[in-house]
XYZ file of N, CA and C in Angstrom:
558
model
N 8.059 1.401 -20.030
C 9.388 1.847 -20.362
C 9.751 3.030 -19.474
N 10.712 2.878 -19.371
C 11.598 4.277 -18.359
C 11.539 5.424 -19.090
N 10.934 7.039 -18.315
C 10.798 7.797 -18.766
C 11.832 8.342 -19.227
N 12.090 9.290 -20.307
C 13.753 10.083 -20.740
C 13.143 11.016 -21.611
N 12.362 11.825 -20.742
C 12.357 13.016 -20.889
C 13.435 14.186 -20.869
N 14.495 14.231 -21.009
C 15.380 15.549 -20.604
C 15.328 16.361 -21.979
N 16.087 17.792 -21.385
C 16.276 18.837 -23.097
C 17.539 18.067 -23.067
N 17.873 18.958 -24.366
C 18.932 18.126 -25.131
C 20.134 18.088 -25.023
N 21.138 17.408 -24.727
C 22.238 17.624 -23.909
C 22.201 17.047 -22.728
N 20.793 16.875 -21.750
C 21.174 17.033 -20.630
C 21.287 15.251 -20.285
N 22.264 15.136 -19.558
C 21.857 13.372 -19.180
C 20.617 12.616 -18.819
N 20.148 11.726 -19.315
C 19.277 10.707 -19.241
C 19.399 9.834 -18.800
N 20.223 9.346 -17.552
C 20.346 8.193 -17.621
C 19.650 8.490 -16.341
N 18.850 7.227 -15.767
C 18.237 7.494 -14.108
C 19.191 7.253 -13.142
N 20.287 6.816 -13.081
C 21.209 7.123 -12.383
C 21.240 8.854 -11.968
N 21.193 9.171 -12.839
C 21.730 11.189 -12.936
C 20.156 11.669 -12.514
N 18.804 11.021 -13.057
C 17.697 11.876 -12.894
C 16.958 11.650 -11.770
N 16.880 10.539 -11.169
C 16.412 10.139 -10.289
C 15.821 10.550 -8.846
N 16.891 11.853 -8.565
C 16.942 12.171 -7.443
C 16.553 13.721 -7.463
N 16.268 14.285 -8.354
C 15.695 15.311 -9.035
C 14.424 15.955 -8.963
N 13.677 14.581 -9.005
C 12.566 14.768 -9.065
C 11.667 15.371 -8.159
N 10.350 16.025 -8.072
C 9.272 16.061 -7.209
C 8.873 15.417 -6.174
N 8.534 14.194 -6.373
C 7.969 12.886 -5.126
C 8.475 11.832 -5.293
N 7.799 11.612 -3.989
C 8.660 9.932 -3.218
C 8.494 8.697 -4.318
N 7.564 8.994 -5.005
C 6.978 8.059 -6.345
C 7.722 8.175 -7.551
N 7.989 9.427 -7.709
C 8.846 9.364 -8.789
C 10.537 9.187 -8.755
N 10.997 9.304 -7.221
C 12.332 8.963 -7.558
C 12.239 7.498 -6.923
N 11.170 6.689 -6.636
C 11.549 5.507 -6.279
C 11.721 4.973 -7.755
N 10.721 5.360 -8.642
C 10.625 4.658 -10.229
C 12.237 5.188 -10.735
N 12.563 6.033 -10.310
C 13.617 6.437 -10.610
C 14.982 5.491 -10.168
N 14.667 4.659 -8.955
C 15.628 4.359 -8.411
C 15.358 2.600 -8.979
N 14.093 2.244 -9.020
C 14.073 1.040 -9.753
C 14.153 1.065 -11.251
N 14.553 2.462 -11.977
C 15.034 1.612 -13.381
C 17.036 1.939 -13.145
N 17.080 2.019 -12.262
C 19.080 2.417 -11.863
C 19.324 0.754 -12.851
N 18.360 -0.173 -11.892
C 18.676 -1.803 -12.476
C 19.004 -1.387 -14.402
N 18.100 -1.371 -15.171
C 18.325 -1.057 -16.418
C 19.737 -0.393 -16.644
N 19.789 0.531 -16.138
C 20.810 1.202 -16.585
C 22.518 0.424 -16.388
N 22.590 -0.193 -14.972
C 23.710 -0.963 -14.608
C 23.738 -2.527 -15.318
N 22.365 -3.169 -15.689
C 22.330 -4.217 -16.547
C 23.046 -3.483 -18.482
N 22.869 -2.208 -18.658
C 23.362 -2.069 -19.609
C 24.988 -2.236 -19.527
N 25.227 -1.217 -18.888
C 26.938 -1.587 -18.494
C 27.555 -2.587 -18.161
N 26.522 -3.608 -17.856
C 27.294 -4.970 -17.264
C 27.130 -5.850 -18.650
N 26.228 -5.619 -19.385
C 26.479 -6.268 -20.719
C 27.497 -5.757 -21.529
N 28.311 -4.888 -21.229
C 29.237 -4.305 -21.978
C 30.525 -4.525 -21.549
N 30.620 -4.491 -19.821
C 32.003 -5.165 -19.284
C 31.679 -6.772 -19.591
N 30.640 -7.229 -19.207
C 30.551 -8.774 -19.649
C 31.469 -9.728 -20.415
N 31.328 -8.699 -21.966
C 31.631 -8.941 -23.336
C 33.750 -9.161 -22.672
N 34.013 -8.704 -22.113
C 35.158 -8.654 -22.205
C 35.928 -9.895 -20.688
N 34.688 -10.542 -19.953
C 35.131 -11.349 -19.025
C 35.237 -13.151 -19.935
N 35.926 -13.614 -19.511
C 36.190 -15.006 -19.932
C 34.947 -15.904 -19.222
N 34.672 -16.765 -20.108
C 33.258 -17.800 -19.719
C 33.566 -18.357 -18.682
N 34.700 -18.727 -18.380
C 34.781 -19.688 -16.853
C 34.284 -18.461 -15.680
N 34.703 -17.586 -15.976
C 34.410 -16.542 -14.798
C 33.231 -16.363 -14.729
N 32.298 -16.192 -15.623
C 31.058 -15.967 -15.631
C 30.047 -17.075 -15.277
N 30.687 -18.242 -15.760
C 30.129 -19.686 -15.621
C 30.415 -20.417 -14.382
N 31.696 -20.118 -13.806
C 32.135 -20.743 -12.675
C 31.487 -19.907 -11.472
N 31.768 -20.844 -10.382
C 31.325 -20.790 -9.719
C 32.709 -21.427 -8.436
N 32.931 -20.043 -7.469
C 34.297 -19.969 -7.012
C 34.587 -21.053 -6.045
N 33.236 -21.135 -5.114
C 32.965 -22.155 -4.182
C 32.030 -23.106 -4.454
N 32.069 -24.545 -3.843
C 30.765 -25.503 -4.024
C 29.671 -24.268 -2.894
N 28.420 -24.325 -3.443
C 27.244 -23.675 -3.321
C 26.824 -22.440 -2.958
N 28.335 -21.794 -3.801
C 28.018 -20.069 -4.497
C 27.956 -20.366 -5.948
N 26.769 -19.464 -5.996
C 26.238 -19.165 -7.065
C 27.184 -18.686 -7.802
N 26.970 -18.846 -9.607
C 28.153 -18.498 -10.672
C 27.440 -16.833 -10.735
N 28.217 -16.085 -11.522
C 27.822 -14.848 -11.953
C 26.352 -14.666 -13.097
N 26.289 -15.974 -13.234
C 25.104 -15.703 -14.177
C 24.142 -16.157 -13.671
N 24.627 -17.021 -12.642
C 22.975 -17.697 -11.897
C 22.616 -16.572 -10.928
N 23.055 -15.904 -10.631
C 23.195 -14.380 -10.030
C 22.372 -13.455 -10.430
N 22.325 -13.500 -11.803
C 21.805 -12.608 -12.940
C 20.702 -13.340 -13.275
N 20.697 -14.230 -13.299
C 19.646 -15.390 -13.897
C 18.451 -15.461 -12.303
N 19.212 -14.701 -11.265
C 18.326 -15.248 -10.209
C 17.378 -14.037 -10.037
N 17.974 -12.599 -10.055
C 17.326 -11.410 -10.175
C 16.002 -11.618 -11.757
N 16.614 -12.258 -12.606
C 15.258 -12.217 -13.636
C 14.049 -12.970 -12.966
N 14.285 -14.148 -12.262
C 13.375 -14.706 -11.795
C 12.635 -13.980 -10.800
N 13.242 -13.489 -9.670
C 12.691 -12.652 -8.947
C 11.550 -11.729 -9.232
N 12.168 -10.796 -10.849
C 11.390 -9.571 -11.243
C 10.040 -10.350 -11.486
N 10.412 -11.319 -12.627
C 9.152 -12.304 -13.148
C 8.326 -12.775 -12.615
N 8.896 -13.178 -10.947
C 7.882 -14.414 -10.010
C 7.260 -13.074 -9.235
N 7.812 -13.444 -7.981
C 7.633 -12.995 -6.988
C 7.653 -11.631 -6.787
N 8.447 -10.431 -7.797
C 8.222 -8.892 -7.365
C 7.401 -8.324 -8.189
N 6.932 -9.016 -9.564
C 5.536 -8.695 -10.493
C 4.383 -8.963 -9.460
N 4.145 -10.220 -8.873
C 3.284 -10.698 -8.286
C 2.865 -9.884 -7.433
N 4.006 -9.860 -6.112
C 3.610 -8.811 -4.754
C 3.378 -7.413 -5.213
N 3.925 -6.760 -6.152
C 3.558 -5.615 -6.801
C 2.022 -5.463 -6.811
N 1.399 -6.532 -7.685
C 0.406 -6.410 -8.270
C -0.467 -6.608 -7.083
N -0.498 -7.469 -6.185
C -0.979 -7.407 -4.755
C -1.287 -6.029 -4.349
N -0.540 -4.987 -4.262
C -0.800 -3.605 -3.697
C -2.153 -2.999 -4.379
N -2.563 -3.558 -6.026
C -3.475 -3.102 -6.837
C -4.412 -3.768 -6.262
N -4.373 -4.983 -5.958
C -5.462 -5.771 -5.290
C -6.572 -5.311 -4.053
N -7.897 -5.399 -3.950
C -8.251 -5.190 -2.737
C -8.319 -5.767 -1.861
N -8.375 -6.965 -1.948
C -8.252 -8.284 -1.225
C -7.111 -9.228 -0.690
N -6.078 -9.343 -1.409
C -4.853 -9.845 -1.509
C -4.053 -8.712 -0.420
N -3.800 -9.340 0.411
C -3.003 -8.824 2.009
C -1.377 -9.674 2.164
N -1.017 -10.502 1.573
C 0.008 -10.987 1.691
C 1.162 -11.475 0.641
N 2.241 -11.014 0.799
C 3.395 -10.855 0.003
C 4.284 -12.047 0.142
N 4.949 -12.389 -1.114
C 5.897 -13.837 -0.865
C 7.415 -12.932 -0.029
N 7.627 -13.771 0.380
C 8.915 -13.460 1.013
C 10.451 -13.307 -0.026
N 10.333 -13.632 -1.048
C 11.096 -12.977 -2.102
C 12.430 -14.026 -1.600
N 12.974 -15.136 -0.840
C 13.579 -16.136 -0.624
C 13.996 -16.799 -1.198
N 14.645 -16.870 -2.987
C 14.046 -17.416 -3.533
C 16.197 -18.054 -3.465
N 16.360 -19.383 -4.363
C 17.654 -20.116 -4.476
C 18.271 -19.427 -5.675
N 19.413 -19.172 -6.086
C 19.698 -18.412 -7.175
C 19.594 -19.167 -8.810
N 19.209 -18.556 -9.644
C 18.238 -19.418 -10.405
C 19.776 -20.550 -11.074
N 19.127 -21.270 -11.429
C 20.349 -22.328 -12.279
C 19.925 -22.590 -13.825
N 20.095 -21.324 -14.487
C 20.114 -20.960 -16.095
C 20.479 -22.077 -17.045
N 19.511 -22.216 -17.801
C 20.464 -23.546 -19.012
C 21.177 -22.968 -19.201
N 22.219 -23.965 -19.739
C 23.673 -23.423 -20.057
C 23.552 -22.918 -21.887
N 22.362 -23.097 -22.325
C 21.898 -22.693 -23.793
C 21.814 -21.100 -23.628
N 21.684 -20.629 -22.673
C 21.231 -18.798 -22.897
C 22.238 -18.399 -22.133
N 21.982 -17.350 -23.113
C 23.867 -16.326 -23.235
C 23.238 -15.745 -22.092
N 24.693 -14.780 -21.148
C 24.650 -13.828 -20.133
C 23.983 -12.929 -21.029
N 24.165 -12.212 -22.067
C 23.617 -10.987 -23.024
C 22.222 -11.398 -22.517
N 21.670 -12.626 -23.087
C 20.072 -12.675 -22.621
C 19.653 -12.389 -21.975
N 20.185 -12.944 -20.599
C 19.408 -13.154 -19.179
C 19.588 -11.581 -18.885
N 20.534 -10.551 -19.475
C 20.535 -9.483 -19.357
C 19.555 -8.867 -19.801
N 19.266 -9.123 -20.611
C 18.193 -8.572 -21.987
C 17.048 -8.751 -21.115
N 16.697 -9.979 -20.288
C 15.167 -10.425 -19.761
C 15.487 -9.673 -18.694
N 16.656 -9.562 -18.137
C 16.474 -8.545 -16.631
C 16.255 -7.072 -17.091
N 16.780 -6.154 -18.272
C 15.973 -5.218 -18.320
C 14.641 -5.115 -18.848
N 14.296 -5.954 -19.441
C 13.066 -6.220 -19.607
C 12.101 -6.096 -18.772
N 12.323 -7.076 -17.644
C 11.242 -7.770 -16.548
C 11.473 -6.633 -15.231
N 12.411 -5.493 -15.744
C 12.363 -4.497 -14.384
C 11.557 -3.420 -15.495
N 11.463 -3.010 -16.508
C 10.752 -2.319 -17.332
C 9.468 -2.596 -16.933
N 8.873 -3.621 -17.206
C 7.751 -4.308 -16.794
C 7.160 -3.870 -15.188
N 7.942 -4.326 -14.344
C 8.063 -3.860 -12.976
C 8.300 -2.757 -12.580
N 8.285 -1.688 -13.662
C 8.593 -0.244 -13.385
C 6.790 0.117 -13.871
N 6.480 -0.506 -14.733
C 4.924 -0.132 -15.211
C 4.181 -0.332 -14.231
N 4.383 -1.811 -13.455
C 3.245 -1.864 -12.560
C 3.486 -0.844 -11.176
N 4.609 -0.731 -10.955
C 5.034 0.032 -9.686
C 4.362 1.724 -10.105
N 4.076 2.199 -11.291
C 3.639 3.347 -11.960
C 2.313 3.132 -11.502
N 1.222 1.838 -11.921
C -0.257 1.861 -11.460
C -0.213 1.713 -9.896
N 0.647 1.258 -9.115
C 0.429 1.205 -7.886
C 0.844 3.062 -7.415
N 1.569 3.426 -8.192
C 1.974 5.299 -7.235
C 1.147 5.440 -7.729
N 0.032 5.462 -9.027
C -1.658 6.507 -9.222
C -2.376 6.195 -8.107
N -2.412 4.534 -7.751
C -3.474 4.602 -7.267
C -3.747 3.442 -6.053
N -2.481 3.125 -5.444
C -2.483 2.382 -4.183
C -1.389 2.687 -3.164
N -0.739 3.884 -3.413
C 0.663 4.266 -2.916
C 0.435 4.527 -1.538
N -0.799 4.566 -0.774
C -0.806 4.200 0.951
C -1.653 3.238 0.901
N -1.393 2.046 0.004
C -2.311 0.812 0.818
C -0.856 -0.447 1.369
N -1.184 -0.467 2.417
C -0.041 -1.623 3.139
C -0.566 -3.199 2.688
N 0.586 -3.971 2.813
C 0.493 -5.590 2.473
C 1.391 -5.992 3.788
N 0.964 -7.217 3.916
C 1.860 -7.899 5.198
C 3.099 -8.390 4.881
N 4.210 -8.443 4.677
C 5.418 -9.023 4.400
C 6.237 -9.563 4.971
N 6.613 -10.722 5.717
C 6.655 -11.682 7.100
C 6.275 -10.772 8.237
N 4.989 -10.796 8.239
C 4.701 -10.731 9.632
C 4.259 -9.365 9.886
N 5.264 -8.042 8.650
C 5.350 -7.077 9.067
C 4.304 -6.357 8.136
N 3.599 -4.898 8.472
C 2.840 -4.045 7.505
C 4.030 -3.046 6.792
N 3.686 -3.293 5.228
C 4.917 -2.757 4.323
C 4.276 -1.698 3.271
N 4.507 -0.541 2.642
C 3.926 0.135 1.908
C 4.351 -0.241 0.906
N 4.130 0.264 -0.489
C 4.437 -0.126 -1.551
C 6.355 0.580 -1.518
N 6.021 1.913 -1.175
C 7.607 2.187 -0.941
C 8.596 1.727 0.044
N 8.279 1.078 1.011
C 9.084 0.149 1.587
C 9.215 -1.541 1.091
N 8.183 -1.728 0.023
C 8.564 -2.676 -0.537
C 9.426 -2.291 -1.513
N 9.536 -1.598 -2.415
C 10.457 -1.131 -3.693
C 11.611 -1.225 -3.033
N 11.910 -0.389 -2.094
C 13.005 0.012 -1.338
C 14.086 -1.337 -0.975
N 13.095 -2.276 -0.276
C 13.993 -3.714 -0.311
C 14.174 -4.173 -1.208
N 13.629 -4.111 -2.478
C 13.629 -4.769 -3.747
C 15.167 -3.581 -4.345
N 15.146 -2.456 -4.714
C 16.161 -1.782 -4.271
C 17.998 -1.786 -3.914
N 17.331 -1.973 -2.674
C 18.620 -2.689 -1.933
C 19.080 -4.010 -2.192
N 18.257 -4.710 -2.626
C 18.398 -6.193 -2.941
C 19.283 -6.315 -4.009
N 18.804 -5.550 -4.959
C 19.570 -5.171 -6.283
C 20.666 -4.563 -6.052
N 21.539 -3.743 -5.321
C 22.417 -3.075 -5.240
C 23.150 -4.250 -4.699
N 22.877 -5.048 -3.636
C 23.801 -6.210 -2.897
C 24.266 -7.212 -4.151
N 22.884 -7.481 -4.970
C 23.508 -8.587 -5.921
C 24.690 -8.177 -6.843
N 24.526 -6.623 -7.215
C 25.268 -6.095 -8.303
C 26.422 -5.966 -7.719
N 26.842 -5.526 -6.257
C 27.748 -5.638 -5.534
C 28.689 -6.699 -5.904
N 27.960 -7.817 -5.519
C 28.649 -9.236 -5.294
C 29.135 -9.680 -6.911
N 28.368 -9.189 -8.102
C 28.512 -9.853 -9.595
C 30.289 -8.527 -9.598
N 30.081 -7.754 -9.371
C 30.960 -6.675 -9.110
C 32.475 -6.659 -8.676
N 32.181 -7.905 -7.544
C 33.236 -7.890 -6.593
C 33.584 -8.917 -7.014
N 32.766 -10.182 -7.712
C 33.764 -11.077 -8.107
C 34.429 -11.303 -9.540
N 33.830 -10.688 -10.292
C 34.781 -9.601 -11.696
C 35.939 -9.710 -10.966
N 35.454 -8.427 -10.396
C 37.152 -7.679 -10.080
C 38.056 -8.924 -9.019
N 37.635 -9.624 -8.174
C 38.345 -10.910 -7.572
C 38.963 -11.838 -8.658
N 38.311 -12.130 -9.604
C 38.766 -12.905 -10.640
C 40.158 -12.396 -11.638
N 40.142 -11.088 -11.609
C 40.649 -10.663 -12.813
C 41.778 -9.838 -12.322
N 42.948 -10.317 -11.594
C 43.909 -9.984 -10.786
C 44.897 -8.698 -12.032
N 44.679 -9.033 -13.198
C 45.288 -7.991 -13.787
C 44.303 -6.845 -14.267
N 43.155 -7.244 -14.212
C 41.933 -6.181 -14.802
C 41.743 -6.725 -16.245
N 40.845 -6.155 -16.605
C 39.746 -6.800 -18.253
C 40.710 -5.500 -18.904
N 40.843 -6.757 -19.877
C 41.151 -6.253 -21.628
C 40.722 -4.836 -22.080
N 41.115 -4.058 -22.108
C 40.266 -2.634 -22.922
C 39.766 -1.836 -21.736
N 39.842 -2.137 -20.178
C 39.518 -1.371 -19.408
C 40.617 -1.317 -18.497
N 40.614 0.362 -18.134
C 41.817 0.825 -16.976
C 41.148 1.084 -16.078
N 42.115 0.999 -14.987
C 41.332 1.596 -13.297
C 41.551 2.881 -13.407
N 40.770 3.283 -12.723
C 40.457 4.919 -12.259
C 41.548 4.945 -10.888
């Protein structure tokens, strides 16, 4: 679980604490639970987008907004638990390429869920990224081709997350030519 330590009053959210901190270890953990925090808010604008928007899908073979969401859970689950846990490894030298098709969610599980499993499965991925800063935080893995530290792996994992949230972001607001119900622009 994400640390939230502050005195009282002061903000908690890792958005605000993140950058605060002491070491390169602690504001990367810092910067991989940001995911938690923006999966909270997006379950909350969610609530107020219409199902075709969330369900549709604008072009033939773009991904809908939830297979989007549905594709980052898979990610945390498969492939960034896995290569994570690789860094703990002594033996294990090679990382999946994280390539993965954007997942295609039964249509039985709510966006709330797949939200619910994405903060979940980055919680999870915040624990193991915690045993790798005690105690593998200069051992390198190969990652196509290239030698990657554990913080240059986070870092793409990271950025990866900021592009997807981007795009779930941008097509909200593309969709919704007058803006969502109960929310004003700044």
């Amino acid at each position: 679980m994400v640390r939230r330590d502050a005195s009282p009053g002061e903000d908690t959210t890792s958005t605000e604490r993140w950058w605060r901190t002491s070491s390169p270890q602690e504001a990367m953990l810092g910067q991989l639970a940001v995911l938690v925090d923006e999966a909270n808010a997006l379950a909350t604008l969610l609530k107020a987008v219409p199902d075709e928007i969330i369900h549709g899908r604008p072009f033939d073979g773009v991904p809908s907004i939830r297979e989007m969401l549905g594709g980052l859970v898979d990610l945390e689950r498969g492939v960034r638990r896995a290569n994570l846990s690789r860094f703990l490894s002594e033996t294990e030298a090679e990382l999946e390429s994280g390539n993965v098709e954007p997942a295609r969610q039964e249509d039985a599980i709510d966006v709330a869920e797949i939200l619910t499993s994405l903060r979940e499965s980055r919680e999870e991925l915040i624990e193991i990224a915690r045993e790798v800063a005690r105690t593998a935080w200069d051992r390198t893995r190969r990652l196509q081709g290239e030698e990657v530290t554990p913080i240059e792996y986070l870092n793409q994992v990271v950025q990866h997350d900021a592009l997807v949230l981007r795009q779930v972001a941008e097509r909200i607001h593309e969709s919704l030519p007058a803006g969502l119900p109960g929310f004003t622009a700044h």
